[in-house]
Amino acid sequence: MSVASNRDAVVTARRRFFGEGRSVDGMLAAPILRSWQRCAGQGLDASRSPLVEPPTARELREFQERHDRLGRLARPELNALQGDARLTGSVVILTDAAGVVLDMIGSGEFAGRAAQVALRPGVSWSEADTGTNAIGTALVERQPIAVHGAEHFFERHRILACAAAPLIDPRGVVAGALDMTGPAAIRHVHALGLMRLAAEQIEHRFFTEGFEHCTMLRLHTDRALLGTPREGVLAFADGVLVGANRHGLDLMNLDWPALDLARLETLLPGVRPSDQIQMLRGPRGTRLWGRLVDPLRRSPRAPAASMPAAVPAAPAGEVEPILDAEMMAQLSRTVRLVEAGIPVLLLGETGSGKDVFARRVHAESARRNKPFVPVNCAALPEGLIESELFGYEAGAFTGARRQGAPGLLRQADGGVLFLDEIGDMPLSLQSRLLRVLQDKQISPLGGGRPVPVDFALICATHQPLGTLLAAGAFRQDLYFRIAQYVVERPPVRHHPDRLALVRTLWRQLGGEDAGVQLSAEVERVLAAYNWPGNYRQLVGTLRALLVLGEPGHPVEVSALPAEITAAAGAVESQVSETLPGTSLAEQTRSVLQAALDASGGNVSRAARRLGIDRSTYYRRLLKDKDRGR
């Protein structure tokens, strides 16, 4: 059905339902019709404006403080969605379980229009108060829902297009809702999908607090999705199920009443806690991949006061980039520099493991028992970055917490501060950061007394800071302050032995333990590929191959992604095009030798020039020498 015809159908349904009292079955989505019927049954009048009373500034502040935990756990998603909201002229809204708006970010222009219909913090958008709308109806229906234009119960809300998903906590209780709302004149086709995915991420984060004493089962039918918000999560205390997410319940063929009743030994007989990923059999006989970790195996969490609120824990099953001998030497030098208080700048392409390197430096330094505080300067919205970094005093601005906030820089006191994507920090804040580094103290927003701080500084960027300096987008004095020692993280394509790298990562991912092997041809293709996405792309590809593989049957080239197989014959094509009319052995030998000559006899450079790893180059060179004898 086209947009216009759907709109006409809704208008007709409104006339029949509200004006004539006739049935409109089949003319509306079932959740919308059920909502209309509930609202009419409660005596709401669609032609009038809903009765809402905005809170005072004090009431709003106290309300937000009461829901601080929900706001904190949802903050990464709000920040991530802010760009999408601005691009579509929309706002993203977080509410509590009753539908009262806790936070709203996005388009300032549309936020002003939304305020005209009382869509603003502190106002209830429950179905009982505000009629059919995505927030209230999603909370009642316990499912994601979109409400567009005239589908809203009240006439006044026809200017809105809304999509919302409820937030269900690990006990099956509705904790709130996440919503994207924009003008009804624009069809926001991706809004519902965005809300559904963001809600899953928030629900996944619910398990980071309050379940430290539990044995955690994380599972999925797709091994590559372990450690992501799509995984199933079940928490057991003394062998009894005490918490879960919807994915976990579905995979184990359970529902919320199973809480406090279902036992681990009954659900998965014989399974034992292990740091390794295990192959399991679900209740329907489906093959599942899972990791069961008891509290003793999990590393102890740092005290809450030393943990930055907006930084989620590293995903389960994360595989670290392999550090060769040269990078291990760099790591050792960097640890010594950090302990001496010398700032270090990490350079490298996206996905090359700069954050992992910084964490390793912290873990091996004398500051290992103090906080490691990572801050992605590109992810913090410009309007919040100053307060997030430097903190603020109570009452510093509207919506500020009553007790103020210390800021991420103060949270790093005694430990290591990692400023990722430092090239994206606004110029106005670069000067403030420079003062902090010079004075070793922080002045929070709101005029508070300067607070002394002591942290080691590691910065990172994938951008050429020299270009930013020349353009005036990065302060030269700050650059020389943070780049007293520079470490470059090489991309995967420069790894001296990519074949060994592939095999090592395959072992770390559990390929050997699962009895799944890569065929020799697949190993050759993976080692020859340039990996523009670096470790992130390589590890993701290997995880996918592990899911597709079967024990006892080597993974073949047909299982590889199309972009990798398309590049697999690059060297052979280059060979045949360069020297037509000669044998393949002669062609190969000539190209290998030409690359070596052009690289001044350096085998590693010759291999990179041809897009293959050094071991492959040696192997082909030796093979062709043997043929020539």
mmCIF file with all atom_site columns, N, CA and C in Angstrom, residues 106-133:
data_model
loop_
_atom_site.group_PDB
_atom_site.id
_atom_site.type_symbol
_atom_site.label_atom_id
_atom_site.label_alt_id
_atom_site.label_comp_id
_atom_site.label_asym_id
_atom_site.label_entity_id
_atom_site.label_seq_id
_atom_site.pdbx_PDB_ins_code
_atom_site.Cartn_x
_atom_site.Cartn_y
_atom_site.Cartn_z
_atom_site.occupancy
_atom_site.B_iso_or_equiv
_atom_site.pdbx_formal_charge
_atom_site.auth_seq_id
_atom_site.auth_comp_id
_atom_site.auth_asym_id
_atom_site.auth_atom_id
_atom_site.pdbx_PDB_model_num
ATOM 1  N N  . GLY A 1 106 ? 18.463 15.724 19.956 1.00 0.00 ? 106 GLY A N  1
ATOM 2  C CA . GLY A 1 106 ? 18.266 15.707 18.510 1.00 0.00 ? 106 GLY A CA 1
ATOM 3  C C  . GLY A 1 106 ? 18.067 17.095 17.945 1.00 0.00 ? 106 GLY A C  1
ATOM 4  N N  . SER A 1 107 ? 17.123 17.228 17.039 1.00 0.00 ? 107 SER A N  1
ATOM 5  C CA . SER A 1 107 ? 16.877 18.483 16.347 1.00 0.00 ? 107 SER A CA 1
ATOM 6  C C  . SER A 1 107 ? 16.280 19.521 17.284 1.00 0.00 ? 107 SER A C  1
ATOM 7  N N  . GLY A 1 108 ? 17.014 20.609 17.514 1.00 0.00 ? 108 GLY A N  1
ATOM 8  C CA . GLY A 1 108 ? 16.502 21.671 18.361 1.00 0.00 ? 108 GLY A CA 1
ATOM 9  C C  . GLY A 1 108 ? 15.259 22.316 17.784 1.00 0.00 ? 108 GLY A C  1
ATOM 10 N N  . GLU A 1 109 ? 15.210 22.451 16.446 1.00 0.00 ? 109 GLU A N  1
ATOM 11 C CA . GLU A 1 109 ? 14.052 23.070 15.798 1.00 0.00 ? 109 GLU A CA 1
ATOM 12 C C  . GLU A 1 109 ? 12.794 22.242 16.023 1.00 0.00 ? 109 GLU A C  1
ATOM 13 N N  . PHE A 1 110 ? 12.905 20.897 15.829 1.00 0.00 ? 110 PHE A N  1
ATOM 14 C CA . PHE A 1 110 ? 11.713 20.087 16.018 1.00 0.00 ? 110 PHE A CA 1
ATOM 15 C C  . PHE A 1 110 ? 11.354 19.969 17.496 1.00 0.00 ? 110 PHE A C  1
ATOM 16 N N  . ALA A 1 111 ? 12.345 19.997 18.380 1.00 0.00 ? 111 ALA A N  1
ATOM 17 C CA . ALA A 1 111 ? 12.061 19.940 19.809 1.00 0.00 ? 111 ALA A CA 1
ATOM 18 C C  . ALA A 1 111 ? 11.170 21.114 20.214 1.00 0.00 ? 111 ALA A C  1
ATOM 19 N N  . GLY A 1 112 ? 11.406 22.280 19.587 1.00 0.00 ? 112 GLY A N  1
ATOM 20 C CA . GLY A 1 112 ? 10.551 23.432 19.868 1.00 0.00 ? 112 GLY A CA 1
ATOM 21 C C  . GLY A 1 112 ? 9.121  23.208 19.418 1.00 0.00 ? 112 GLY A C  1
ATOM 22 N N  . ARG A 1 113 ? 8.947  22.600 18.244 1.00 0.00 ? 113 ARG A N  1
ATOM 23 C CA . ARG A 1 113 ? 7.596  22.297 17.755 1.00 0.00 ? 113 ARG A CA 1
ATOM 24 C C  . ARG A 1 113 ? 6.936  21.229 18.619 1.00 0.00 ? 113 ARG A C  1
ATOM 25 N N  . ALA A 1 114 ? 7.734  20.224 19.044 1.00 0.00 ? 114 ALA A N  1
ATOM 26 C CA . ALA A 1 114 ? 7.185  19.156 19.867 1.00 0.00 ? 114 ALA A CA 1
ATOM 27 C C  . ALA A 1 114 ? 6.702  19.686 21.215 1.00 0.00 ? 114 ALA A C  1
ATOM 28 N N  . ALA A 1 115 ? 7.396  20.700 21.734 1.00 0.00 ? 115 ALA A N  1
ATOM 29 C CA . ALA A 1 115 ? 6.997  21.267 23.023 1.00 0.00 ? 115 ALA A CA 1
ATOM 30 C C  . ALA A 1 115 ? 5.600  21.879 22.959 1.00 0.00 ? 115 ALA A C  1
ATOM 31 N N  . GLN A 1 116 ? 5.158  22.281 21.761 1.00 0.00 ? 116 GLN A N  1
ATOM 32 C CA . GLN A 1 116 ? 3.823  22.854 21.606 1.00 0.00 ? 116 GLN A CA 1
ATOM 33 C C  . GLN A 1 116 ? 2.728  21.836 21.883 1.00 0.00 ? 116 GLN A C  1
ATOM 34 N N  . VAL A 1 117 ? 3.063  20.540 21.723 1.00 0.00 ? 117 VAL A N  1
ATOM 35 C CA . VAL A 1 117 ? 2.088  19.498 22.061 1.00 0.00 ? 117 VAL A CA 1
ATOM 36 C C  . VAL A 1 117 ? 2.549  18.764 23.322 1.00 0.00 ? 117 VAL A C  1
ATOM 37 N N  . ALA A 1 118 ? 3.345  19.454 24.156 1.00 0.00 ? 118 ALA A N  1
ATOM 38 C CA . ALA A 1 118 ? 3.795  18.959 25.459 1.00 0.00 ? 118 ALA A CA 1
ATOM 39 C C  . ALA A 1 118 ? 4.694  17.736 25.361 1.00 0.00 ? 118 ALA A C  1
ATOM 40 N N  . LEU A 1 119 ? 5.390  17.573 24.244 1.00 0.00 ? 119 LEU A N  1
ATOM 41 C CA . LEU A 1 119 ? 6.368  16.502 24.135 1.00 0.00 ? 119 LEU A CA 1
ATOM 42 C C  . LEU A 1 119 ? 7.702  17.075 24.605 1.00 0.00 ? 119 LEU A C  1
ATOM 43 N N  . ARG A 1 120 ? 7.950  16.943 25.903 1.00 0.00 ? 120 ARG A N  1
ATOM 44 C CA . ARG A 1 120 ? 9.159  17.500 26.493 1.00 0.00 ? 120 ARG A CA 1
ATOM 45 C C  . ARG A 1 120 ? 9.430  16.799 27.825 1.00 0.00 ? 120 ARG A C  1
ATOM 46 N N  . PRO A 1 121 ? 10.644 16.937 28.359 1.00 0.00 ? 121 PRO A N  1
ATOM 47 C CA . PRO A 1 121 ? 10.985 16.242 29.606 1.00 0.00 ? 121 PRO A CA 1
ATOM 48 C C  . PRO A 1 121 ? 10.026 16.550 30.733 1.00 0.00 ? 121 PRO A C  1
ATOM 49 N N  . GLY A 1 122 ? 9.712  15.499 31.492 1.00 0.00 ? 122 GLY A N  1
ATOM 50 C CA . GLY A 1 122 ? 8.847  15.634 32.651 1.00 0.00 ? 122 GLY A CA 1
ATOM 51 C C  . GLY A 1 122 ? 7.378  15.402 32.382 1.00 0.00 ? 122 GLY A C  1
ATOM 52 N N  . VAL A 1 123 ? 6.982  15.298 31.120 1.00 0.00 ? 123 VAL A N  1
ATOM 53 C CA . VAL A 1 123 ? 5.571  15.130 30.761 1.00 0.00 ? 123 VAL A CA 1
ATOM 54 C C  . VAL A 1 123 ? 5.288  13.657 30.469 1.00 0.00 ? 123 VAL A C  1
ATOM 55 N N  . SER A 1 124 ? 4.142  13.181 30.915 1.00 0.00 ? 124 SER A N  1
ATOM 56 C CA . SER A 1 124 ? 3.761  11.786 30.701 1.00 0.00 ? 124 SER A CA 1
ATOM 57 C C  . SER A 1 124 ? 3.187  11.580 29.306 1.00 0.00 ? 124 SER A C  1
ATOM 58 N N  . TRP A 1 125 ? 3.753  10.582 28.599 1.00 0.00 ? 125 TRP A N  1
ATOM 59 C CA . TRP A 1 125 ? 3.208  10.157 27.318 1.00 0.00 ? 125 TRP A CA 1
ATOM 60 C C  . TRP A 1 125 ? 2.725  8.708  27.407 1.00 0.00 ? 125 TRP A C  1
ATOM 61 N N  . SER A 1 126 ? 2.164  8.395  28.579 1.00 0.00 ? 126 SER A N  1
ATOM 62 C CA . SER A 1 126 ? 1.499  7.108  28.726 1.00 0.00 ? 126 SER A CA 1
ATOM 63 C C  . SER A 1 126 ? 0.220  7.135  27.905 1.00 0.00 ? 126 SER A C  1
ATOM 64 N N  . GLU A 1 127 ? -0.264 5.964  27.564 1.00 0.00 ? 127 GLU A N  1
ATOM 65 C CA . GLU A 1 127 ? -1.496 5.884  26.786 1.00 0.00 ? 127 GLU A CA 1
ATOM 66 C C  . GLU A 1 127 ? -2.668 6.470  27.561 1.00 0.00 ? 127 GLU A C  1
ATOM 67 N N  . ALA A 1 128 ? -2.683 6.256  28.877 1.00 0.00 ? 128 ALA A N  1
ATOM 68 C CA . ALA A 1 128 ? -3.799 6.744  29.687 1.00 0.00 ? 128 ALA A CA 1
ATOM 69 C C  . ALA A 1 128 ? -3.848 8.265  29.717 1.00 0.00 ? 128 ALA A C  1
ATOM 70 N N  . ASP A 1 129 ? -2.677 8.920  29.622 1.00 0.00 ? 129 ASP A N  1
ATOM 71 C CA . ASP A 1 129 ? -2.630 10.386 29.694 1.00 0.00 ? 129 ASP A CA 1
ATOM 72 C C  . ASP A 1 129 ? -2.659 11.044 28.323 1.00 0.00 ? 129 ASP A C  1
ATOM 73 N N  . THR A 1 130 ? -2.020 10.415 27.340 1.00 0.00 ? 130 THR A N  1
ATOM 74 C CA . THR A 1 130 ? -1.791 11.094 26.070 1.00 0.00 ? 130 THR A CA 1
ATOM 75 C C  . THR A 1 130 ? -2.328 10.302 24.876 1.00 0.00 ? 130 THR A C  1
ATOM 76 N N  . GLY A 1 131 ? -3.147 9.302  25.141 1.00 0.00 ? 131 GLY A N  1
ATOM 77 C CA . GLY A 1 131 ? -3.784 8.565  24.057 1.00 0.00 ? 131 GLY A CA 1
ATOM 78 C C  . GLY A 1 131 ? -2.813 7.694  23.282 1.00 0.00 ? 131 GLY A C  1
ATOM 79 N N  . THR A 1 132 ? -3.236 7.238  22.135 1.00 0.00 ? 132 THR A N  1
ATOM 80 C CA . THR A 1 132 ? -2.404 6.386  21.287 1.00 0.00 ? 132 THR A CA 1
ATOM 81 C C  . THR A 1 132 ? -1.185 7.161  20.810 1.00 0.00 ? 132 THR A C  1
ATOM 82 N N  . ASN A 1 133 ? -0.007 6.668  21.160 1.00 0.00 ? 133 ASN A N  1
ATOM 83 C CA . ASN A 1 133 ? 1.263  7.230  20.687 1.00 0.00 ? 133 ASN A CA 1
ATOM 84 C C  . ASN A 1 133 ? 2.280  6.124  20.828 1.00 0.00 ? 133 ASN A C  1
#
